[in-house]
mmCIF file of C-alpha atoms in Angstrom:
data_model
loop_
_atom_site.group_PDB
_atom_site.id
_atom_site.type_symbol
_atom_site.label_atom_id
_atom_site.label_comp_id
_atom_site.label_asym_id
_atom_site.label_seq_id
_atom_site.Cartn_x
_atom_site.Cartn_y
_atom_site.Cartn_z
ATOM 1 C CA MET A 1 7.817 18.520 13.602
ATOM 2 C CA SER A 2 10.371 20.732 11.895
ATOM 3 C CA ASP A 3 9.679 22.214 8.472
ATOM 4 C CA ILE A 4 9.181 19.594 5.806
ATOM 5 C CA THR A 5 11.870 19.571 3.143
ATOM 6 C CA VAL A 6 10.619 18.953 -0.375
ATOM 7 C CA THR A 7 12.592 17.328 -3.197
ATOM 8 C CA LYS A 8 10.589 17.240 -6.403
ATOM 9 C CA VAL A 9 10.891 14.819 -9.288
ATOM 10 C CA LYS A 10 12.653 16.121 -12.387
ATOM 11 C CA GLN A 11 9.812 15.038 -14.636
ATOM 12 C CA VAL A 12 6.261 14.622 -13.393
ATOM 13 C CA GLY A 13 4.257 11.550 -14.299
ATOM 14 C CA VAL A 14 0.865 11.407 -15.982
ATOM 15 C CA LEU A 15 -2.331 10.105 -14.433
ATOM 16 C CA PRO A 16 -3.463 7.013 -16.374
ATOM 17 C CA THR A 17 -6.940 6.892 -17.877
ATOM 18 C CA ASP A 18 -9.754 5.681 -15.662
ATOM 19 C CA LYS A 19 -9.827 2.386 -17.584
ATOM 20 C CA GLU A 20 -6.181 1.767 -16.694
ATOM 21 C CA LEU A 21 -6.672 2.267 -12.969
ATOM 22 C CA GLY A 22 -6.709 -0.852 -10.834
ATOM 23 C CA PHE A 23 -6.079 -0.930 -7.100
ATOM 24 C CA GLY A 24 -2.690 -0.299 -5.540
ATOM 25 C CA THR A 25 -0.507 -0.790 -8.614
ATOM 26 C CA ILE A 26 0.065 2.817 -9.743
ATOM 27 C CA PHE A 27 1.761 5.391 -7.522
ATOM 28 C CA THR A 28 2.188 9.156 -7.609
ATOM 29 C CA ASP A 29 5.443 11.043 -8.108
ATOM 30 C CA HIS A 30 6.195 11.768 -4.449
ATOM 31 C CA MET A 31 5.947 10.261 -0.982
ATOM 32 C CA PHE A 32 6.347 11.495 2.577
ATOM 33 C CA VAL A 33 9.034 10.001 4.840
ATOM 34 C CA MET A 34 9.947 10.638 8.479
ATOM 35 C CA ASP A 35 12.321 8.918 10.924
ATOM 36 C CA TYR A 36 12.138 7.996 14.578
ATOM 37 C CA THR A 37 15.152 7.428 16.818
ATOM 38 C CA THR A 38 15.007 6.637 20.524
ATOM 39 C CA GLY A 39 16.084 9.727 22.452
ATOM 40 C CA LYS A 40 15.410 11.996 19.496
ATOM 41 C CA GLY A 41 11.787 11.248 18.683
ATOM 42 C CA TRP A 42 10.212 11.694 15.269
ATOM 43 C CA HIS A 43 12.411 13.817 13.041
ATOM 44 C CA SER A 44 13.602 14.669 9.520
ATOM 45 C CA PRO A 45 10.193 14.992 7.804
ATOM 46 C CA ARG A 46 10.539 15.149 4.045
ATOM 47 C CA ILE A 47 8.686 14.806 0.775
ATOM 48 C CA VAL A 48 10.805 13.001 -1.791
ATOM 49 C CA PRO A 49 10.354 11.288 -5.158
ATOM 50 C CA TYR A 50 8.614 7.931 -4.938
ATOM 51 C CA ALA A 51 11.349 5.304 -5.293
ATOM 52 C CA GLU A 52 12.663 1.974 -4.086
ATOM 53 C CA CYS A 53 13.847 1.863 -0.478
ATOM 54 C CA ALA A 54 17.319 0.618 0.466
ATOM 55 C CA ASN A 55 16.953 -1.598 3.545
ATOM 56 C CA TYR A 56 19.141 -3.784 5.718
ATOM 57 C CA PRO A 57 18.212 -7.494 5.540
ATOM 58 C CA ALA A 58 18.314 -7.591 9.355
ATOM 59 C CA MET A 59 15.601 -4.933 9.801
ATOM 60 C CA ILE A 60 13.342 -5.886 12.718
ATOM 61 C CA VAL A 61 10.182 -5.530 10.639
ATOM 62 C CA PHE A 62 11.312 -8.343 8.313
ATOM 63 C CA HIS A 63 11.790 -10.791 11.166
ATOM 64 C CA TYR A 64 9.368 -9.816 13.930
ATOM 65 C CA GLY A 65 6.664 -7.890 12.118
ATOM 66 C CA GLN A 66 6.679 -4.613 14.028
ATOM 67 C CA ALA A 67 4.652 -2.557 11.560
ATOM 68 C CA ILE A 68 1.315 -0.777 11.163
ATOM 69 C CA PHE A 69 -0.573 0.836 8.293
ATOM 70 C CA GLU A 70 -3.680 2.814 7.436
ATOM 71 C CA GLY A 71 -5.827 3.359 4.380
ATOM 72 C CA MET A 72 -7.962 6.371 3.512
ATOM 73 C CA LYS A 73 -9.096 8.171 0.377
ATOM 74 C CA ALA A 74 -9.088 11.560 -1.313
ATOM 75 C CA PHE A 75 -11.684 12.435 -3.946
ATOM 76 C CA ARG A 76 -12.107 14.952 -6.730
ATOM 77 C CA THR A 77 -15.556 16.439 -6.279
ATOM 78 C CA GLU A 78 -17.963 17.519 -8.981
ATOM 79 C CA ASP A 79 -16.826 21.136 -8.599
ATOM 80 C CA ASN A 80 -13.154 20.063 -8.956
ATOM 81 C CA HIS A 81 -12.133 20.334 -5.310
ATOM 82 C CA ILE A 82 -9.878 17.724 -3.683
ATOM 83 C CA CYS A 83 -11.274 16.435 -0.393
ATOM 84 C CA VAL A 84 -10.257 13.714 2.064
ATOM 85 C CA PHE A 85 -12.854 11.553 3.799
ATOM 86 C CA ARG A 86 -12.627 11.719 7.624
ATOM 87 C CA PRO A 87 -8.815 12.069 7.835
ATOM 88 C CA TYR A 88 -8.628 12.601 11.593
ATOM 89 C CA GLU A 89 -10.601 9.406 12.249
ATOM 90 C CA TYR A 90 -8.071 7.391 10.252
ATOM 91 C CA LEU A 91 -5.019 9.111 11.739
ATOM 92 C CA ASN A 92 -6.283 8.616 15.284
ATOM 93 C CA ARG A 93 -6.802 4.920 14.521
ATOM 94 C CA PHE A 94 -3.241 4.855 13.134
ATOM 95 C CA ASN A 95 -2.021 5.926 16.576
ATOM 96 C CA ARG A 96 -4.172 3.300 18.307
ATOM 97 C CA SER A 97 -2.517 0.655 16.155
ATOM 98 C CA ALA A 98 0.881 2.125 17.018
ATOM 99 C CA GLU A 99 0.163 1.681 20.704
ATOM 100 C CA LYS A 100 -0.707 -2.010 20.216
ATOM 101 C CA LEU A 101 2.578 -2.644 18.359
ATOM 102 C CA CYS A 102 4.803 -0.629 20.757
ATOM 103 C CA ILE A 103 5.458 1.910 18.006
ATOM 104 C CA PRO A 104 6.012 5.505 19.175
ATOM 105 C CA LYS A 105 2.870 7.571 18.783
ATOM 106 C CA MET A 106 2.795 10.374 16.262
ATOM 107 C CA ASP A 107 1.456 13.898 16.615
ATOM 108 C CA VAL A 108 -1.795 13.618 14.661
ATOM 109 C CA GLU A 109 -1.865 17.305 13.759
ATOM 110 C CA GLN A 110 1.674 17.140 12.381
ATOM 111 C CA ILE A 111 0.997 14.015 10.328
ATOM 112 C CA HIS A 112 -2.229 15.576 9.098
ATOM 113 C CA ASP A 113 -0.314 18.668 7.950
ATOM 114 C CA ALA A 114 2.322 16.515 6.239
ATOM 115 C CA LEU A 115 -0.355 14.501 4.449
ATOM 116 C CA PHE A 116 -2.117 17.608 3.194
ATOM 117 C CA GLN A 117 1.156 19.118 1.955
ATOM 118 C CA LEU A 118 1.790 15.911 0.032
ATOM 119 C CA LEU A 119 -1.731 15.917 -1.382
ATOM 120 C CA ALA A 120 -1.433 19.552 -2.439
ATOM 121 C CA LEU A 121 1.688 18.623 -4.408
ATOM 122 C CA GLU A 122 -0.003 15.601 -6.014
ATOM 123 C CA LYS A 123 -3.420 17.101 -6.843
ATOM 124 C CA ASN A 124 -3.150 16.165 -10.502
ATOM 125 C CA TRP A 125 -3.049 12.486 -9.540
ATOM 126 C CA VAL A 126 -6.596 12.491 -8.149
ATOM 127 C CA PRO A 127 -8.933 10.952 -10.757
ATOM 128 C CA GLY A 128 -12.342 12.487 -11.317
ATOM 129 C CA GLN A 129 -14.716 9.789 -12.530
ATOM 130 C CA LEU A 130 -17.390 8.661 -10.070
ATOM 131 C CA GLY A 131 -16.078 5.703 -8.092
ATOM 132 C CA THR A 132 -12.401 6.540 -8.546
ATOM 133 C CA SER A 133 -10.203 8.073 -5.841
ATOM 134 C CA LEU A 134 -6.673 8.599 -4.588
ATOM 135 C CA TYR A 135 -5.882 5.893 -2.061
ATOM 136 C CA ILE A 136 -3.701 7.087 0.827
ATOM 137 C CA ARG A 137 -1.444 4.564 2.563
ATOM 138 C CA PRO A 138 0.452 5.720 5.663
ATOM 139 C CA PHE A 139 2.589 3.022 7.271
ATOM 140 C CA VAL A 140 5.354 2.610 9.850
ATOM 141 C CA VAL A 141 8.039 -0.067 9.894
ATOM 142 C CA ALA A 142 10.727 -0.900 12.446
ATOM 143 C CA ASP A 143 13.895 -0.312 10.430
ATOM 144 C CA GLU A 144 16.539 -1.037 13.074
ATOM 145 C CA PRO A 145 18.875 -3.827 11.864
ATOM 146 C CA HIS A 146 18.805 -6.245 14.810
ATOM 147 C CA LEU A 147 18.199 -9.995 15.001
ATOM 148 C CA GLY A 148 16.595 -10.095 18.403
ATOM 149 C CA VAL A 149 13.024 -9.864 19.651
ATOM 150 C CA LYS A 150 12.657 -6.403 21.133
ATOM 151 C CA VAL A 151 10.976 -3.056 20.585
ATOM 152 C CA ALA A 152 12.954 -1.317 17.875
ATOM 153 C CA ASP A 153 14.891 1.867 18.546
ATOM 154 C CA SER A 154 14.328 3.267 15.060
ATOM 155 C CA PHE A 155 11.336 3.442 12.743
ATOM 156 C CA LYS A 156 10.352 4.968 9.421
ATOM 157 C CA LEU A 157 6.974 6.448 8.606
ATOM 158 C CA TYR A 158 5.925 6.636 4.961
ATOM 159 C CA ILE A 159 2.864 8.010 3.214
ATOM 160 C CA ILE A 160 2.393 6.824 -0.360
ATOM 161 C CA LEU A 161 -0.464 7.636 -2.734
ATOM 162 C CA SER A 162 -2.129 5.499 -5.382
ATOM 163 C CA PRO A 163 -4.863 6.532 -7.846
ATOM 164 C CA VAL A 164 -7.435 3.726 -7.898
ATOM 165 C CA GLY A 165 -10.366 2.778 -10.057
ATOM 166 C CA ALA A 166 -13.934 1.988 -9.119
ATOM 167 C CA TYR A 167 -14.113 -0.977 -6.731
ATOM 168 C CA TYR A 168 -17.158 -2.475 -8.459
ATOM 169 C CA LYS A 169 -16.119 -2.864 -12.088
ATOM 170 C CA THR A 170 -19.064 -5.114 -12.959
ATOM 171 C CA GLY A 171 -21.686 -3.377 -10.853
ATOM 172 C CA PHE A 172 -22.735 -3.193 -7.224
ATOM 173 C CA ASN A 173 -23.444 -6.916 -6.869
ATOM 174 C CA PRO A 174 -23.817 -9.129 -3.767
ATOM 175 C CA VAL A 175 -21.013 -11.490 -2.752
ATOM 176 C CA SER A 176 -21.236 -15.053 -1.489
ATOM 177 C CA ILE A 177 -19.597 -15.694 1.873
ATOM 178 C CA LYS A 178 -18.284 -18.781 3.623
ATOM 179 C CA VAL A 179 -18.664 -18.758 7.402
ATOM 180 C CA GLU A 180 -15.233 -19.888 8.591
ATOM 181 C CA ASP A 181 -15.232 -22.742 11.112
ATOM 182 C CA LYS A 182 -11.650 -24.006 10.730
ATOM 183 C CA TYR A 183 -9.392 -20.953 11.037
ATOM 184 C CA VAL A 184 -9.585 -18.057 13.491
ATOM 185 C CA ARG A 185 -8.552 -14.488 12.763
ATOM 186 C CA ALA A 186 -7.971 -12.928 16.177
ATOM 187 C CA ILE A 187 -8.719 -13.097 19.895
ATOM 188 C CA LYS A 188 -9.218 -10.511 22.620
ATOM 189 C CA GLY A 189 -5.863 -9.342 23.877
ATOM 190 C CA GLY A 190 -4.260 -9.937 20.489
ATOM 191 C CA LEU A 191 -3.850 -7.765 17.406
ATOM 192 C CA GLY A 192 -7.330 -7.994 15.921
ATOM 193 C CA GLU A 193 -8.173 -4.345 16.585
ATOM 194 C CA ALA A 194 -4.922 -3.058 15.028
ATOM 195 C CA LYS A 195 -4.128 -2.506 11.362
ATOM 196 C CA THR A 196 -0.962 -4.546 11.233
ATOM 197 C CA PRO A 197 0.308 -6.877 8.484
ATOM 198 C CA ALA A 198 -0.028 -10.005 10.641
ATOM 199 C CA ASN A 199 -3.820 -9.655 10.696
ATOM 200 C CA TYR A 200 -4.007 -9.789 6.929
ATOM 201 C CA ALA A 201 -1.436 -12.553 6.526
ATOM 202 C CA MET A 202 -3.519 -14.643 8.933
ATOM 203 C CA SER A 203 -6.554 -14.333 6.670
ATOM 204 C CA LEU A 204 -4.909 -15.656 3.502
ATOM 205 C CA ALA A 205 -5.259 -19.418 4.050
ATOM 206 C CA ALA A 206 -8.969 -19.197 4.840
ATOM 207 C CA GLN A 207 -9.547 -16.826 1.945
ATOM 208 C CA GLN A 208 -7.793 -19.146 -0.505
ATOM 209 C CA ASP A 209 -9.919 -22.080 0.680
ATOM 210 C CA ALA A 210 -13.055 -19.968 0.235
ATOM 211 C CA TYR A 211 -12.039 -18.967 -3.303
ATOM 212 C CA ALA A 212 -11.434 -22.618 -4.177
ATOM 213 C CA GLU A 213 -14.961 -23.428 -3.010
ATOM 214 C CA GLY A 214 -16.487 -20.643 -5.090
ATOM 215 C CA PHE A 215 -17.000 -18.024 -2.382
ATOM 216 C CA GLY A 216 -15.973 -14.395 -2.566
ATOM 217 C CA GLN A 217 -15.279 -13.700 1.117
ATOM 218 C CA VAL A 218 -14.876 -15.264 4.556
ATOM 219 C CA LEU A 219 -16.963 -14.460 7.631
ATOM 220 C CA TRP A 220 -14.935 -14.831 10.806
ATOM 221 C CA LEU A 221 -16.309 -16.198 14.072
ATOM 222 C CA ASP A 222 -14.876 -15.608 17.527
ATOM 223 C CA ALA A 223 -11.832 -17.663 18.540
ATOM 224 C CA VAL A 224 -13.231 -19.006 21.829
ATOM 225 C CA HIS A 225 -16.805 -20.131 21.263
ATOM 226 C CA ARG A 226 -16.601 -20.269 17.470
ATOM 227 C CA LYS A 227 -20.117 -18.931 17.121
ATOM 228 C CA TYR A 228 -20.114 -15.155 17.622
ATOM 229 C CA ILE A 229 -19.679 -13.074 14.473
ATOM 230 C CA GLU A 230 -16.675 -10.751 14.172
ATOM 231 C CA GLU A 231 -15.632 -9.493 10.696
ATOM 232 C CA VAL A 232 -16.003 -10.413 7.040
ATOM 233 C CA GLY A 233 -12.881 -10.458 4.877
ATOM 234 C CA THR A 234 -11.192 -7.095 5.394
ATOM 235 C CA MET A 235 -14.457 -5.381 6.337
ATOM 236 C CA ASN A 236 -16.870 -4.995 9.204
ATOM 237 C CA ILE A 237 -20.214 -6.782 8.881
ATOM 238 C CA LEU A 238 -23.730 -5.454 9.495
ATOM 239 C CA PHE A 239 -27.146 -7.104 9.556
ATOM 240 C CA LYS A 240 -30.608 -5.621 9.042
ATOM 241 C CA ILE A 241 -32.894 -7.880 11.055
ATOM 242 C CA ASN A 242 -36.587 -7.053 11.347
ATOM 243 C CA GLY A 243 -35.807 -3.406 10.538
ATOM 244 C CA GLU A 244 -32.934 -3.087 13.054
ATOM 245 C CA ILE A 245 -29.278 -2.524 12.128
ATOM 246 C CA ILE A 246 -27.056 -4.841 14.191
ATOM 247 C CA THR A 247 -23.275 -5.121 14.101
ATOM 248 C CA PRO A 248 -20.810 -6.888 16.413
ATOM 249 C CA GLU A 249 -19.612 -4.601 19.191
ATOM 250 C CA LEU A 250 -15.940 -3.655 19.272
ATOM 251 C CA ASN A 251 -14.543 -6.147 21.748
ATOM 252 C CA GLY A 252 -10.773 -5.995 21.384
ATOM 253 C CA SER A 253 -10.506 -8.398 18.469
ATOM 254 C CA ILE A 254 -12.485 -6.426 15.864
ATOM 255 C CA LEU A 255 -11.069 -3.494 13.901
ATOM 256 C CA GLY A 256 -13.025 -0.299 14.491
ATOM 257 C CA GLY A 257 -13.809 0.605 10.893
ATOM 258 C CA ILE A 258 -14.294 4.242 9.942
ATOM 259 C CA THR A 259 -16.912 3.274 7.345
ATOM 260 C CA ARG A 260 -18.596 1.144 10.024
ATOM 261 C CA LYS A 261 -18.735 4.222 12.253
ATOM 262 C CA THR A 262 -20.131 6.239 9.343
ATOM 263 C CA VAL A 263 -22.880 3.674 8.689
ATOM 264 C CA LEU A 264 -23.891 3.623 12.360
ATOM 265 C CA GLU A 265 -23.996 7.425 12.527
ATOM 266 C CA LEU A 266 -26.112 7.576 9.383
ATOM 267 C CA SER A 267 -28.498 4.849 10.515
ATOM 268 C CA ARG A 268 -29.111 6.576 13.843
ATOM 269 C CA SER A 269 -29.619 9.939 12.137
ATOM 270 C CA TRP A 270 -32.186 8.319 9.828
ATOM 271 C CA GLY A 271 -34.133 7.008 12.825
ATOM 272 C CA LEU A 272 -33.358 3.303 12.538
ATOM 273 C CA LYS A 273 -32.820 1.258 15.669
ATOM 274 C CA THR A 274 -29.058 0.679 15.550
ATOM 275 C CA THR A 275 -27.333 -1.741 17.911
ATOM 276 C CA GLU A 276 -23.738 -2.761 18.582
ATOM 277 C CA ARG A 277 -23.763 -6.078 20.410
ATOM 278 C CA GLN A 278 -22.668 -9.675 20.366
ATOM 279 C CA ILE A 279 -24.510 -11.589 17.657
ATOM 280 C CA SER A 280 -24.157 -15.289 16.908
ATOM 281 C CA ILE A 281 -24.305 -17.070 13.594
ATOM 282 C CA ASP A 282 -27.183 -19.132 15.025
ATOM 283 C CA GLU A 283 -29.158 -15.926 15.589
ATOM 284 C CA VAL A 284 -28.606 -14.877 11.978
ATOM 285 C CA TYR A 285 -29.768 -18.242 10.642
ATOM 286 C CA ASP A 286 -32.751 -18.194 13.002
ATOM 287 C CA ALA A 287 -33.709 -14.719 11.744
ATOM 288 C CA TYR A 288 -33.513 -16.041 8.194
ATOM 289 C CA ALA A 289 -35.778 -18.979 9.065
ATOM 290 C CA LYS A 290 -38.329 -16.551 10.527
ATOM 291 C CA GLY A 291 -38.196 -14.325 7.457
ATOM 292 C CA GLN A 292 -36.648 -11.467 9.448
ATOM 293 C CA LEU A 293 -33.184 -11.295 7.864
ATOM 294 C CA ASP A 294 -33.726 -8.285 5.621
ATOM 295 C CA GLU A 295 -30.140 -7.565 4.491
ATOM 296 C CA VAL A 296 -26.485 -8.330 5.195
ATOM 297 C CA PHE A 297 -23.629 -6.096 4.057
ATOM 298 C CA GLY A 298 -19.996 -5.335 4.752
ATOM 299 C CA SER A 299 -18.475 -1.890 5.182
ATOM 300 C CA GLY A 300 -14.912 -0.767 4.516
ATOM 301 C CA THR A 301 -12.754 1.954 2.991
ATOM 302 C CA ALA A 302 -12.128 0.189 -0.318
ATOM 303 C CA ALA A 303 -15.639 -0.982 -1.193
ATOM 304 C CA VAL A 304 -17.626 1.419 1.048
ATOM 305 C CA ILE A 305 -20.588 -0.995 1.165
ATOM 306 C CA SER A 306 -20.486 -4.606 -0.010
ATOM 307 C CA PRO A 307 -23.871 -6.389 -0.113
ATOM 308 C CA VAL A 308 -23.985 -10.061 0.852
ATOM 309 C CA GLY A 309 -26.200 -12.359 -1.217
ATOM 310 C CA GLU A 310 -25.401 -15.736 0.303
ATOM 311 C CA LEU A 311 -24.032 -17.266 3.497
ATOM 312 C CA SER A 312 -22.788 -20.823 3.851
ATOM 313 C CA TRP A 313 -22.203 -22.315 7.313
ATOM 314 C CA LYS A 314 -21.442 -25.984 7.885
ATOM 315 C CA GLY A 315 -22.985 -26.835 4.533
ATOM 316 C CA GLN A 316 -26.168 -24.832 5.153
ATOM 317 C CA ARG A 317 -26.632 -22.154 2.499
ATOM 318 C CA ILE A 318 -29.032 -19.263 2.842
ATOM 319 C CA VAL A 319 -29.802 -16.747 0.100
ATOM 320 C CA ILE A 320 -30.435 -13.206 1.324
ATOM 321 C CA ASN A 321 -32.873 -10.855 -0.416
ATOM 322 C CA HIS A 322 -33.007 -13.169 -3.453
ATOM 323 C CA ASN A 323 -29.258 -12.573 -3.952
ATOM 324 C CA GLN A 324 -30.025 -8.987 -4.877
ATOM 325 C CA THR A 325 -28.570 -5.788 -3.449
ATOM 326 C CA GLY A 326 -30.884 -4.676 -0.672
ATOM 327 C CA PRO A 327 -32.462 -1.210 -0.683
ATOM 328 C CA TYR A 328 -30.751 -0.170 2.553
ATOM 329 C CA ALA A 329 -27.266 -1.207 1.406
ATOM 330 C CA GLN A 330 -27.911 0.699 -1.833
ATOM 331 C CA LYS A 331 -29.104 3.763 0.084
ATOM 332 C CA LEU A 332 -25.978 3.767 2.263
ATOM 333 C CA PHE A 333 -23.674 3.302 -0.717
ATOM 334 C CA ASP A 334 -25.357 6.078 -2.695
ATOM 335 C CA TYR A 335 -25.302 8.493 0.233
ATOM 336 C CA ILE A 336 -21.696 7.963 1.328
ATOM 337 C CA THR A 337 -20.299 8.020 -2.214
ATOM 338 C CA GLY A 338 -22.530 11.006 -2.933
ATOM 339 C CA VAL A 339 -20.950 12.946 -0.085
ATOM 340 C CA GLN A 340 -17.479 11.863 -1.174
ATOM 341 C CA SER A 341 -18.073 13.027 -4.741
ATOM 342 C CA GLY A 342 -19.710 16.293 -3.723
ATOM 343 C CA LYS A 343 -23.115 15.346 -5.144
ATOM 344 C CA ILE A 344 -24.663 15.343 -1.669
ATOM 345 C CA ALA A 345 -24.129 18.122 0.881
ATOM 346 C CA ASP A 346 -21.667 17.173 3.632
ATOM 347 C CA GLN A 347 -23.900 17.872 6.615
ATOM 348 C CA PHE A 348 -21.777 15.738 8.966
ATOM 349 C CA GLY A 349 -18.454 17.460 8.216
ATOM 350 C CA TRP A 350 -16.791 14.295 6.949
ATOM 351 C CA MET A 351 -14.879 15.859 4.055
ATOM 352 C CA GLU A 352 -11.806 18.074 4.442
ATOM 353 C CA GLU A 353 -10.576 20.057 1.469
ATOM 354 C CA VAL A 354 -6.952 20.110 0.324
ATOM 355 C CA ARG A 355 -5.964 23.732 -0.209
#
């Protein structure tokens, strides 16, 4: 990557108060942009003022969906340092998604350097209250204007930044989940393990049905047998059964979550039996009937940990841990957010400081 050119805004913006922060609606002054052209590779890296993008209506991404994205976070620690949570893990996953969508891979070190230059410029946009953060959204779109199904010959990579508020505005409370038996999210050999817009568009119909029925999330089952558990909403799912942490193994249709990886690493370091394997919804209900279903919780970048209080499958509702946040989910949430905020020592080397 050549040197990054920087064009600064004429007048810098002001970080809203913590009460005004939502999720993904406020953006910082600048963004990073880079182009790809077949035969030339990735080129023209630049930091420019955040602004609308002028696009051709015939861009391939609009018609055939060749696009990927990522999501990670930067935090202001208690001692006023700016740190990013596991950036290389997210950027390496970004490249894995690129491979699935036939998007040219990026040099992770170069994108990492570009991101940290952007963050250094936008330090004042990182909120400081516990639970708040600066959400980082890298994404790539096929910007070649061509009405024909093919791999594009030109792409644009963007990194935009958004200060966000605490995910749990009303407290760290369990959610109710509908086990989906009508729609399917993904299948092995498809796009389920990539962060691409199609995955999230596919989830909308089921999610709307679940909302209408009074549920907060959807639990997806496998597309073939319709009984093996995959993901919940936009998160990975984990079960504590008879003292053991169990989560579906990554099988080609499940996104490999960075928070999921963090939870598994923590659980093993704390001495809990921790297993990645195929697990059926029948097994979960059977564990509940035997009094062995201790806790259920989701894990993801936005929420970190999301406790599950209720599951509903084919009209059978089970209430987990009296619809209260379980002690293990609380312990994980407190530890991970403690490391992110600087309250707990980063013994695993998860946080990287912006200089």
